[in-house]
Coordinates of C-alpha atoms and ligand atoms in Angstrom, one line a residue:
M1 CA -0.2 0.1 0.2
A2 CA 1.6 3.9 -1.2
A3 CA 1.6 5.1 2.4
K4 CA 0.5 9.1 1.6
I5 CA 0.0 12.3 3.8
E6 CA -3.7 13.1 4.0
K7 CA -5.6 16.2 5.0
W8 CA -7.6 16.9 8.2
R9 CA -10.9 17.4 4.6
D10 CA -15.0 18.3 6.0
Q11 CA -15.7 14.6 4.5
I12 CA -14.3 12.7 7.9
S13 CA -15.5 15.5 10.4
L14 CA -17.9 14.1 12.7
D15 CA -18.5 17.7 14.2
Y16 CA -17.8 16.8 17.4
P17 CA -15.0 17.0 19.0
P18 CA -13.9 14.8 21.4
L19 CA -14.1 12.2 18.7
D20 CA -12.8 14.8 16.5
D21 CA -9.9 16.0 17.9
E22 CA -8.8 12.2 18.7
H23 CA -8.8 11.7 14.8
K24 CA -7.1 15.0 14.2
A25 CA -4.3 14.1 16.8
F26 CA -4.0 9.7 15.5
L27 CA -3.6 11.2 11.3
E28 CA -0.9 13.3 12.8
V29 CA 1.0 11.0 14.1
I30 CA 0.5 8.9 10.2
N31 CA 1.6 11.2 8.8
K32 CA 5.1 12.3 10.5
A33 CA 4.9 8.3 10.0
V34 CA 5.1 8.7 6.3
K35 CA 7.4 11.3 6.2
D36 CA 10.3 9.6 8.6
Y37 CA 9.2 7.1 5.7
Y38 CA 9.8 9.0 3.2
H39 CA 13.2 10.4 4.6
R40 CA 14.1 6.1 5.8
N41 CA 13.9 6.9 8.8
L42 CA 13.5 4.2 11.2
D43 CA 14.2 6.2 14.5
N44 CA 10.3 6.7 16.0
M45 CA 8.8 3.4 14.3
P46 CA 8.7 2.7 18.1
A47 CA 7.4 4.8 19.0
L48 CA 4.4 4.4 16.3
F49 CA 3.8 1.2 17.8
D50 CA 3.6 2.7 21.2
A51 CA 1.1 5.6 19.7
C52 CA -1.0 2.9 17.6
Y53 CA -1.4 1.5 20.8
D54 CA -2.3 4.3 22.6
Y55 CA -5.5 5.4 19.6
V56 CA -6.9 1.2 20.5
R57 CA -6.3 2.2 24.2
N58 CA -8.0 5.8 24.1
H59 CA -9.6 6.5 20.9
F60 CA -11.7 2.8 20.5
S61 CA -12.5 2.4 23.5
H62 CA -14.5 6.1 23.9
E63 CA -15.6 5.7 20.1
E64 CA -17.1 2.7 21.3
D65 CA -18.8 3.8 24.7
V66 CA -20.0 7.1 22.8
M67 CA -21.6 4.3 20.5
E68 CA -23.5 2.6 23.0
R69 CA -24.8 5.4 25.0
I70 CA -26.3 6.3 21.5
N71 CA -27.5 3.4 20.3
C72 CA -26.4 3.3 17.2
P73 CA -26.7 0.6 14.9
D74 CA -24.5 -1.4 13.6
I75 CA -22.1 -1.3 17.0
M76 CA -20.7 -4.7 16.4
A77 CA -19.0 -4.6 12.9
H78 CA -17.5 -1.1 13.7
I79 CA -16.0 -3.3 17.3
Q80 CA -14.6 -5.9 14.5
A81 CA -12.9 -3.7 13.1
H82 CA -11.5 -2.2 15.3
Q83 CA -9.9 -5.5 16.6
Q84 CA -9.1 -6.6 13.6
F85 CA -6.8 -3.5 13.3
I86 CA -5.0 -4.0 16.8
K87 CA -4.5 -7.1 15.7
N88 CA -3.4 -6.0 12.3
I89 CA -1.2 -3.7 14.7
S90 CA 0.5 -7.0 16.8
E91 CA 1.0 -8.6 13.6
F92 CA 3.5 -5.8 12.0
R93 CA 4.8 -4.8 15.6
Q94 CA 6.2 -8.5 16.1
A95 CA 7.6 -9.1 12.2
Y96 CA 9.6 -5.1 12.5
E97 CA 10.9 -6.4 16.0
A98 CA 12.1 -9.8 14.3
A99 CA 13.3 -8.2 11.1
E100 CA 17.4 -8.7 11.8
T101 CA 17.8 -6.0 8.8
R102 CA 17.6 -2.2 7.9
G103 CA 16.2 -3.8 4.3
K104 CA 13.7 -6.0 5.8
K105 CA 12.8 -3.6 8.8
L106 CA 12.5 -0.6 5.8
D107 CA 10.3 -3.0 3.7
L108 CA 8.4 -3.2 7.1
A109 CA 8.1 0.0 7.6
Q110 CA 7.1 0.6 3.9
E111 CA 4.0 -1.6 4.7
V112 CA 3.1 -0.4 8.5
V113 CA 2.7 3.9 7.4
G114 CA 0.9 2.4 3.9
F115 CA -1.4 0.3 5.9
L116 CA -2.0 3.0 8.6
S117 CA -2.6 5.3 6.0
V118 CA -5.4 3.8 4.1
W119 CA -6.5 2.0 7.3
F120 CA -7.6 5.6 8.4
I121 CA -8.9 7.2 5.8
G122 CA -10.8 4.1 5.6
H123 CA -12.2 3.3 8.2
L124 CA -13.5 6.9 8.9
L125 CA -14.7 6.8 5.8
S126 CA -16.9 3.6 6.2
R127 CA -17.2 3.2 9.7
D128 CA -16.7 6.3 12.1
K129 CA -18.7 8.2 9.6
L130 CA -21.7 6.5 10.1
I131 CA -22.0 8.1 14.3
K132 CA -22.4 11.2 12.4
P133 CA -26.9 10.9 12.1
Y134 CA -26.9 9.2 15.1
L135 CA -24.3 11.8 17.9
V136 CA -27.8 14.2 17.7
R137 CA -28.7 11.7 20.6
L138 CA -25.4 12.7 22.7
R139 CA -27.7 15.6 23.6
N140 CA -30.5 14.3 25.1
L141 CA -28.2 12.8 27.9
P142 CA -26.7 13.9 31.2
P143 CA -22.8 15.1 30.9
R144 CA -20.4 12.5 31.8
M145 CA -17.4 13.8 33.6
D146 CA -14.8 11.6 32.2
Y147 CA -13.9 12.8 28.6
Ligands
LIG201 FE1 -14.5 3.4 14.4
LIG202 FE1 -12.7 6.6 15.0

């Protein structure tokens, strides 16, 4: 998959800053990783994997909680897509750590950043976007202080 810099655009906005801000921050992480790859810089690859796990821990759980609270349809399919991402990242990390040469690590870095840049926009357009029409329901729920 070809890694490329993606820009934030209205099409991927949910008009809901608590989730949009997390998406924007992760898009920056991905774009930085793409630039590192363009420079054949592998120094930040461990931090990239850590950032993916942070995104999983913080963002996926936040988003899944919001979906449950507003009773979004197709929650299970969305959660499965998140779980598949976790599996993909774990496999990439294992393969990256096991790679013995710089050449192999560069090949894997290309795969990882290509996967991330394609997955991110694809997931937002195919899954996260489906939440948008239901976010209006949040207005009818009591506020929560934990986000
Ligand atoms: Fe999602
Ligand atoms: Fe999301």
